């Protein structure tokens, strides 16, 4: 850690303790989570023949909520993970966009010399919330994200959705301040500041959001300035003839590169039998049409700092889910690259033992007509 990070970490602990022990009448809520993952992945690393690798992860999390008074609340969440991975994966891995919207981070609690055993620490939430009749202010480490798409979020540059991630509903905490003003029951405005590493101004971001409901259509518009780029975007959601319809779009203009457009349009439908089906089209204007040109993407702003991960331009996703019994749920989704005809299927089978205990079996299977498509490089994975 830097000296500033150490100072911020000390201030965080001191502030938490002072708030917890201040006042006589307060409402506390404690909760916890223990998750264990076994991941079997089949991948070709560094041009070698495809082999199978196993990873083991144990994650423990503690959440604290305190209602300080009728206007102020404190939320803190802290987790520790133990990761056991093969040596072949230590220095390998898929390309990931750079996301550094945290003013300070914690180093690993432990790492073996060869990197195969790592214990990580993550202060994931530390937020103070002020609520009044029409104003809401949230300060600290929190989840700040936008978008309605299911396979990509063109409007989200802070916590972009990665298709195929283990828990897509969960978004990590980032550091910022957001102030929301409710004009009416159907309209609100929000302004926010997101902090980068060590509060460096060149790594910060600012956003302005307006949301309203007009004739049963949820409309959200966004203006975001982040790093060296400006984003203009919108999200739409409504119901049409029994379909849940959504659309999301963004236009991004980096200072030193050409602007690019990304958008989604999709729909979901629930049958009386509780089958849910969904379809979505995603256009990625910064992507390439030819497989040979994919490597050109990696140096572009969109991929290094803009939260973009898809390499091509046109994608189609189809899927569905079904509650077989009140305790058993099955899901299956496939996303296809329409430019190179590669595809990836993600499936999930979950069983709930109790309200607080469940088992989940998930898999990622790639489908390719050639050995050079985008999803050909994605590892086949099995999660338990």
Short mmCIF file of C-alpha atoms in Angstrom, two decimals:
data_model
loop_
_atom_site.label_atom_id
_atom_site.label_comp_id
_atom_site.label_asym_id
_atom_site.label_seq_id
_atom_site.Cartn_x
_atom_site.Cartn_y
_atom_site.Cartn_z
CA UNK A 1 0.00 0.00 0.00
CA UNK A 2 0.99 3.63 -0.44
CA UNK A 3 1.16 5.95 2.58
CA UNK A 4 -2.15 7.49 1.52
CA UNK A 5 -3.78 4.06 1.30
CA UNK A 6 -2.54 3.18 4.77
CA UNK A 7 -3.92 6.45 6.13
CA UNK A 8 -7.31 5.90 4.50
CA UNK A 9 -7.46 2.33 5.81
CA UNK A 10 -6.80 3.61 9.35
CA UNK A 11 -9.44 6.34 9.00
CA UNK A 12 -11.96 3.77 7.75
CA UNK A 13 -11.45 1.55 10.81
CA UNK A 14 -11.52 4.51 13.22
CA UNK A 15 -14.71 5.91 11.66
CA UNK A 16 -16.44 2.53 11.79
CA UNK A 17 -15.63 2.01 15.46
CA UNK A 18 -16.71 5.54 16.45
CA UNK A 19 -20.04 5.19 14.65
CA UNK A 20 -20.70 1.73 16.05
CA UNK A 21 -20.15 2.81 19.64
CA UNK A 22 -21.76 6.24 19.44
CA UNK A 23 -25.27 6.78 20.73
CA UNK A 24 -27.38 4.66 23.03
CA UNK A 25 -30.34 3.67 20.88
CA UNK A 26 -29.46 2.07 17.58
CA UNK A 27 -30.63 -0.76 15.35
CA UNK A 28 -27.98 -3.28 14.31
CA UNK A 29 -28.28 -5.97 11.67
CA UNK A 30 -25.55 -8.56 11.15
CA UNK A 31 -25.44 -11.12 8.39
CA UNK A 32 -22.84 -13.40 6.91
CA UNK A 33 -22.12 -15.51 3.86
CA UNK A 34 -19.88 -18.50 3.30
CA UNK A 35 -19.32 -19.66 -0.28
CA UNK A 36 -17.17 -22.45 -1.63
CA UNK A 37 -16.37 -22.85 -5.33
CA UNK A 38 -14.79 -25.68 -7.26
CA UNK A 39 -13.91 -24.65 -10.82
CA UNK A 40 -12.79 -27.07 -13.49
CA UNK A 41 -11.53 -25.29 -16.59
CA UNK A 42 -10.29 -26.68 -19.88
CA UNK A 43 -8.14 -24.20 -21.76
CA UNK A 44 -5.15 -23.83 -24.02
CA UNK A 45 -2.50 -21.69 -22.33
CA UNK A 46 0.37 -20.04 -24.19
CA UNK A 47 -0.36 -22.01 -27.34
CA UNK A 48 -0.10 -25.38 -25.62
CA UNK A 49 -2.47 -28.28 -26.10
CA UNK A 50 -5.76 -27.86 -24.23
CA UNK A 51 -5.60 -29.24 -20.69
CA UNK A 52 -7.84 -29.30 -17.64
CA UNK A 53 -7.11 -27.25 -14.54
CA UNK A 54 -8.83 -27.05 -11.15
CA UNK A 55 -9.30 -24.03 -8.91
CA UNK A 56 -10.71 -23.96 -5.37
CA UNK A 57 -12.09 -20.85 -3.69
CA UNK A 58 -13.48 -20.34 -0.20
CA UNK A 59 -15.05 -16.96 0.49
CA UNK A 60 -16.35 -15.61 3.79
CA UNK A 61 -18.26 -12.33 4.08
CA UNK A 62 -19.66 -10.30 6.98
CA UNK A 63 -22.26 -7.55 6.48
CA UNK A 64 -23.18 -4.94 9.07
CA UNK A 65 -26.03 -2.46 8.89
CA UNK A 66 -26.67 0.17 11.53
CA UNK A 67 -29.51 2.67 11.63
CA UNK A 68 -27.84 5.56 13.41
CA UNK A 69 -31.00 7.69 13.53
CA UNK A 70 -34.03 8.34 11.35
CA UNK A 71 -31.88 9.95 8.65
CA UNK A 72 -28.49 8.23 8.78
CA UNK A 73 -27.49 4.61 8.13
CA UNK A 74 -24.15 2.84 7.96
CA UNK A 75 -23.42 -0.25 5.87
CA UNK A 76 -20.13 -2.18 6.04
CA UNK A 77 -19.23 -5.41 4.24
CA UNK A 78 -15.89 -7.18 4.46
CA UNK A 79 -14.79 -10.47 2.95
CA UNK A 80 -11.79 -12.77 2.84
CA UNK A 81 -11.13 -15.33 0.10
CA UNK A 82 -8.77 -18.29 -0.03
CA UNK A 83 -7.81 -19.28 -3.58
CA UNK A 84 -5.93 -22.44 -4.54
CA UNK A 85 -4.91 -22.49 -8.22
CA UNK A 86 -2.48 -24.48 -10.38
CA UNK A 87 0.85 -22.91 -11.19
CA UNK A 88 0.02 -22.90 -14.91
CA UNK A 89 -2.72 -20.31 -14.31
CA UNK A 90 -0.74 -17.97 -12.06
CA UNK A 91 0.85 -15.97 -14.89
CA UNK A 92 -1.87 -16.66 -17.46
CA UNK A 93 -5.43 -15.45 -17.82
CA UNK A 94 -7.84 -13.72 -20.16
CA UNK A 95 -7.55 -10.06 -20.98
CA UNK A 96 -9.58 -7.84 -18.66
CA UNK A 97 -10.43 -4.13 -18.97
CA UNK A 98 -8.67 -1.85 -16.48
CA UNK A 99 -10.99 -0.70 -13.70
CA UNK A 100 -9.44 1.31 -10.88
CA UNK A 101 -12.33 3.18 -9.30
CA UNK A 102 -11.11 2.67 -5.75
CA UNK A 103 -9.18 5.31 -3.87
CA UNK A 104 -7.33 2.62 -1.92
CA UNK A 105 -7.11 -1.16 -1.90
CA UNK A 106 -5.75 -3.80 0.45
CA UNK A 107 -2.87 -6.07 -0.41
CA UNK A 108 -3.19 -9.85 -0.21
CA UNK A 109 -3.13 -11.15 3.33
CA UNK A 110 -0.96 -14.04 2.17
CA UNK A 111 0.55 -15.35 -1.05
CA UNK A 112 2.73 -18.41 -1.41
CA UNK A 113 6.07 -18.04 -3.16
CA UNK A 114 4.81 -19.74 -6.31
CA UNK A 115 1.46 -17.90 -6.25
CA UNK A 116 -0.67 -21.05 -6.12
CA UNK A 117 -2.20 -20.19 -2.72
CA UNK A 118 -3.52 -16.69 -2.14
CA UNK A 119 -5.57 -15.17 0.67
CA UNK A 120 -7.24 -11.91 -0.36
CA UNK A 121 -9.01 -9.23 1.66
CA UNK A 122 -11.73 -6.97 0.29
CA UNK A 123 -13.46 -4.10 2.07
CA UNK A 124 -16.40 -4.25 -0.31
CA UNK A 125 -18.86 -1.81 1.28
CA UNK A 126 -18.35 1.15 3.58
CA UNK A 127 -21.13 3.63 2.96
CA UNK A 128 -22.92 6.30 4.94
CA UNK A 129 -26.41 7.10 3.71
CA UNK A 130 -28.46 10.18 4.48
CA UNK A 131 -32.20 10.05 3.68
CA UNK A 132 -34.66 12.89 3.93
CA UNK A 133 -38.08 13.39 2.41
CA UNK A 134 -36.78 14.11 -1.09
CA UNK A 135 -32.97 13.92 -0.84
CA UNK A 136 -30.68 10.91 -0.61
CA UNK A 137 -26.89 11.09 -0.25
CA UNK A 138 -24.56 8.06 -0.23
CA UNK A 139 -20.89 8.54 0.66
CA UNK A 140 -18.15 5.92 0.57
CA UNK A 141 -17.56 2.50 -0.99
CA UNK A 142 -20.73 1.38 -2.72
CA UNK A 143 -22.07 -0.26 -5.87
CA UNK A 144 -22.50 2.37 -8.60
CA UNK A 145 -23.61 0.83 -11.86
CA UNK A 146 -26.00 1.46 -14.73
CA UNK A 147 -27.71 -0.48 -17.48
CA UNK A 148 -30.55 -2.87 -18.26
CA UNK A 149 -28.81 -5.24 -20.70
CA UNK A 150 -28.29 -8.89 -19.80
CA UNK A 151 -25.16 -9.66 -21.86
CA UNK A 152 -23.54 -6.21 -21.90
CA UNK A 153 -24.08 -2.77 -20.38
CA UNK A 154 -23.02 -0.03 -22.84
CA UNK A 155 -23.84 2.70 -20.29
CA UNK A 156 -21.74 1.19 -17.48
CA UNK A 157 -18.05 2.09 -17.44
CA UNK A 158 -17.57 1.67 -13.67
CA UNK A 159 -18.69 -1.95 -13.11
CA UNK A 160 -19.23 -3.38 -16.61
CA UNK A 161 -21.04 -6.69 -16.84
CA UNK A 162 -18.83 -9.62 -17.86
CA UNK A 163 -20.92 -12.26 -19.62
CA UNK A 164 -20.28 -15.61 -18.01
CA UNK A 165 -19.16 -14.33 -14.60
CA UNK A 166 -20.08 -16.54 -11.66
CA UNK A 167 -22.45 -14.11 -9.96
CA UNK A 168 -23.67 -11.44 -12.43
CA UNK A 169 -26.07 -9.89 -9.89
CA UNK A 170 -23.19 -8.94 -7.60
CA UNK A 171 -21.23 -5.74 -8.28
CA UNK A 172 -18.08 -4.85 -6.37
CA UNK A 173 -17.92 -1.67 -4.32
CA UNK A 174 -16.24 1.43 -5.70
CA UNK A 175 -15.54 4.76 -4.01
CA UNK A 176 -17.77 7.74 -4.62
CA UNK A 177 -20.44 10.20 -3.60
CA UNK A 178 -23.92 10.29 -5.15
CA UNK A 179 -26.70 12.76 -4.39
CA UNK A 180 -30.24 12.00 -5.54
CA UNK A 181 -33.15 14.44 -5.63
CA UNK A 182 -36.70 13.11 -6.02
CA UNK A 183 -38.79 15.65 -7.88
CA UNK A 184 -41.91 13.46 -7.77
CA UNK A 185 -42.87 9.82 -7.29
CA UNK A 186 -41.90 9.18 -10.93
CA UNK A 187 -38.94 11.50 -11.53
CA UNK A 188 -35.51 11.88 -9.95
CA UNK A 189 -32.15 13.48 -10.73
CA UNK A 190 -28.74 12.34 -9.53
CA UNK A 191 -25.22 13.73 -9.58
CA UNK A 192 -22.17 11.72 -8.60
CA UNK A 193 -18.41 11.76 -8.18
CA UNK A 194 -16.38 8.52 -8.44
CA UNK A 195 -12.82 8.45 -7.11
CA UNK A 196 -9.82 6.79 -8.70
CA UNK A 197 -6.64 5.46 -7.16
CA UNK A 198 -5.20 7.74 -4.45
CA UNK A 199 -7.87 10.35 -5.33
CA UNK A 200 -5.85 11.35 -8.40
CA UNK A 201 -8.03 13.85 -10.35
CA UNK A 202 -7.06 12.35 -13.71
CA UNK A 203 -8.47 8.98 -12.56
CA UNK A 204 -11.77 10.32 -11.20
CA UNK A 205 -15.15 10.35 -12.94
CA UNK A 206 -18.34 12.40 -12.72
CA UNK A 207 -21.87 11.57 -13.81
CA UNK A 208 -25.31 13.15 -14.12
CA UNK A 209 -28.38 10.92 -14.28
CA UNK A 210 -32.07 11.67 -14.84
CA UNK A 211 -34.79 9.03 -14.49
CA UNK A 212 -38.52 9.28 -15.11
CA UNK A 213 -41.57 7.18 -15.97
CA UNK A 214 -43.53 8.43 -18.98
CA UNK A 215 -46.67 6.51 -20.01
CA UNK A 216 -45.40 3.24 -18.44
CA UNK A 217 -41.94 3.62 -20.00
CA UNK A 218 -38.96 3.85 -17.62
CA UNK A 219 -36.52 6.33 -19.16
CA UNK A 220 -33.03 6.92 -17.81
CA UNK A 221 -30.52 9.32 -19.40
CA UNK A 222 -26.84 9.60 -18.50
CA UNK A 223 -23.90 11.95 -18.96
CA UNK A 224 -20.55 10.60 -17.74
CA UNK A 225 -17.06 12.07 -17.87
CA UNK A 226 -14.44 9.43 -17.09
CA UNK A 227 -10.69 9.46 -17.58
CA UNK A 228 -10.22 11.04 -21.04
CA UNK A 229 -13.70 10.41 -22.45
CA UNK A 230 -17.30 11.58 -22.38
CA UNK A 231 -20.34 9.29 -22.53
CA UNK A 232 -23.94 10.06 -23.47
CA UNK A 233 -26.37 7.20 -22.90
CA UNK A 234 -29.89 6.08 -22.12
CA UNK A 235 -31.80 3.06 -20.76
CA UNK A 236 -35.43 2.21 -21.59
CA UNK A 237 -37.74 -0.40 -20.04
CA UNK A 238 -41.43 -1.07 -20.63
CA UNK A 239 -44.04 -3.78 -21.07
CA UNK A 240 -45.45 -4.42 -24.54
CA UNK A 241 -48.06 -7.11 -25.30
CA UNK A 242 -46.90 -9.19 -22.35
CA UNK A 243 -43.22 -8.76 -23.22
CA UNK A 244 -40.75 -7.03 -20.97
CA UNK A 245 -38.87 -4.88 -23.47
CA UNK A 246 -35.59 -3.06 -22.79
CA UNK A 247 -33.02 -1.04 -24.68
CA UNK A 248 -29.69 0.51 -23.72
CA UNK A 249 -27.28 2.65 -25.73
CA UNK A 250 -24.18 4.78 -25.31
CA UNK A 251 -22.06 7.07 -27.46
CA UNK A 252 -18.51 7.47 -26.16
CA UNK A 253 -15.95 10.00 -27.38
CA UNK A 254 -12.38 9.56 -26.08
CA UNK A 255 -10.18 12.65 -26.35
CA UNK A 256 -7.61 11.11 -28.69
CA UNK A 257 -9.68 8.52 -30.58
CA UNK A 258 -12.75 8.33 -32.79
CA UNK A 259 -16.13 8.08 -31.01
CA UNK A 260 -18.02 4.79 -30.97
CA UNK A 261 -21.61 3.61 -30.51
CA UNK A 262 -22.84 0.59 -28.56
CA UNK A 263 -26.43 -0.49 -27.98
CA UNK A 264 -28.65 -3.39 -26.87
CA UNK A 265 -32.27 -4.24 -27.56
CA UNK A 266 -33.99 -7.20 -25.96
CA UNK A 267 -37.12 -8.72 -24.45
CA UNK A 268 -38.24 -11.28 -21.87
CA UNK A 269 -41.49 -13.24 -21.63
CA UNK A 270 -42.93 -15.39 -18.85
CA UNK A 271 -45.36 -18.21 -19.65
CA UNK A 272 -48.06 -19.37 -17.25
CA UNK A 273 -46.00 -22.51 -16.73
CA UNK A 274 -43.28 -20.23 -15.24
CA UNK A 275 -40.99 -20.71 -18.20
CA UNK A 276 -39.08 -17.48 -18.82
CA UNK A 277 -37.48 -16.87 -22.22
CA UNK A 278 -35.26 -13.97 -23.24
CA UNK A 279 -33.58 -12.63 -26.35
CA UNK A 280 -31.15 -9.77 -26.87
CA UNK A 281 -29.15 -8.19 -29.70
CA UNK A 282 -25.94 -6.29 -28.91
CA UNK A 283 -24.09 -3.98 -31.29
CA UNK A 284 -20.50 -3.08 -30.46
CA UNK A 285 -19.42 -0.26 -32.76
CA UNK A 286 -15.79 -0.29 -31.63
CA UNK A 287 -15.41 -4.00 -32.49
CA UNK A 288 -13.96 -5.58 -35.62
CA UNK A 289 -15.69 -7.64 -38.32
CA UNK A 290 -12.72 -9.91 -39.07
CA UNK A 291 -11.10 -12.32 -36.63
CA UNK A 292 -7.62 -11.33 -37.78
CA UNK A 293 -8.27 -7.76 -36.65
CA UNK A 294 -9.33 -8.63 -33.06
CA UNK A 295 -5.82 -8.02 -31.76
CA UNK A 296 -6.12 -4.38 -32.88
CA UNK A 297 -8.72 -3.86 -30.17
CA UNK A 298 -6.46 -4.36 -27.18
CA UNK A 299 -4.76 -0.98 -27.43
CA UNK A 300 -7.98 1.01 -27.91
CA UNK A 301 -9.37 3.18 -25.12
CA UNK A 302 -12.65 1.22 -25.10
CA UNK A 303 -10.82 -1.96 -24.09
CA UNK A 304 -8.19 -0.52 -21.77
CA UNK A 305 -10.44 1.93 -19.91
CA UNK A 306 -13.98 1.86 -21.30
CA UNK A 307 -15.20 -1.48 -19.95
CA UNK A 308 -15.61 -3.14 -23.38
CA UNK A 309 -14.72 -6.82 -23.71
CA UNK A 310 -16.50 -8.13 -26.84
CA UNK A 311 -14.19 -8.20 -29.87
CA UNK A 312 -16.64 -8.27 -32.79
CA UNK A 313 -19.58 -6.00 -33.67
CA UNK A 314 -22.80 -8.07 -33.72
CA UNK A 315 -24.06 -10.50 -31.06
CA UNK A 316 -27.30 -12.35 -30.44
CA UNK A 317 -28.27 -13.96 -27.14
CA UNK A 318 -31.14 -16.41 -26.53
CA UNK A 319 -32.01 -18.19 -23.32
CA UNK A 320 -34.55 -19.34 -20.81
CA UNK A 321 -35.13 -20.48 -17.24
CA UNK A 322 -37.59 -22.78 -15.50
CA UNK A 323 -38.46 -23.52 -11.89
CA UNK A 324 -38.80 -27.29 -12.06
CA UNK A 325 -39.89 -27.41 -8.43
CA UNK A 326 -39.92 -24.71 -5.73
CA UNK A 327 -36.41 -25.90 -4.82
CA UNK A 328 -34.87 -26.60 -8.24
CA UNK A 329 -34.14 -23.99 -10.91
CA UNK A 330 -32.53 -24.54 -14.33
CA UNK A 331 -31.21 -21.86 -16.69
CA UNK A 332 -29.55 -21.90 -20.07
CA UNK A 333 -28.34 -19.02 -22.22
CA UNK A 334 -26.32 -18.85 -25.41
CA UNK A 335 -24.60 -15.82 -26.90
CA UNK A 336 -23.50 -15.98 -30.53
CA UNK A 337 -20.94 -13.86 -32.34
CA UNK A 338 -22.74 -13.18 -35.64
CA UNK A 339 -19.54 -12.01 -37.32
CA UNK A 340 -17.35 -15.09 -36.83
CA UNK A 341 -20.09 -17.67 -36.02
CA UNK A 342 -18.61 -18.68 -32.67
CA UNK A 343 -20.88 -19.11 -29.65
CA UNK A 344 -20.83 -19.70 -25.92
CA UNK A 345 -23.44 -21.50 -23.82
CA UNK A 346 -23.87 -20.85 -20.12
CA UNK A 347 -26.05 -23.14 -18.06
CA UNK A 348 -27.00 -23.33 -14.41
CA UNK A 349 -28.74 -25.85 -12.18
CA UNK A 350 -29.44 -24.77 -8.60
CA UNK A 351 -30.98 -26.51 -5.60
CA UNK A 352 -32.07 -24.81 -2.39
CA UNK A 353 -31.67 -26.91 0.75
CA UNK A 354 -32.95 -24.11 3.00
CA UNK A 355 -33.53 -20.37 2.69
CA UNK A 356 -29.86 -19.83 3.50
CA UNK A 357 -28.19 -22.90 1.94
CA UNK A 358 -28.02 -23.80 -1.72
CA UNK A 359 -25.92 -25.69 -4.24
CA UNK A 360 -25.26 -24.43 -7.73
CA UNK A 361 -23.82 -26.24 -10.76
CA UNK A 362 -22.85 -23.95 -13.64
CA UNK A 363 -21.03 -24.53 -16.90
CA UNK A 364 -19.60 -22.61 -19.85
CA UNK A 365 -19.31 -24.45 -23.15
CA UNK A 366 -17.95 -22.84 -26.31
CA UNK A 367 -19.14 -23.70 -29.81
CA UNK A 368 -17.05 -22.86 -32.87
CA UNK A 369 -17.12 -23.56 -36.57
CA UNK A 370 -13.45 -22.67 -36.79
CA UNK A 371 -10.48 -22.54 -34.45
CA UNK A 372 -10.10 -18.78 -34.62
CA UNK A 373 -13.46 -17.40 -33.48
CA UNK A 374 -13.74 -15.08 -30.50
CA UNK A 375 -15.25 -17.66 -28.16
CA UNK A 376 -12.77 -20.31 -29.25
CA UNK A 377 -10.28 -18.71 -26.85
CA UNK A 378 -12.75 -18.84 -23.94
CA UNK A 379 -12.03 -21.74 -21.59
CA UNK A 380 -14.66 -24.42 -21.04
CA UNK A 381 -15.54 -24.24 -17.34
CA UNK A 382 -17.54 -26.13 -14.74
CA UNK A 383 -18.50 -24.43 -11.45
CA UNK A 384 -19.81 -26.13 -8.34
#
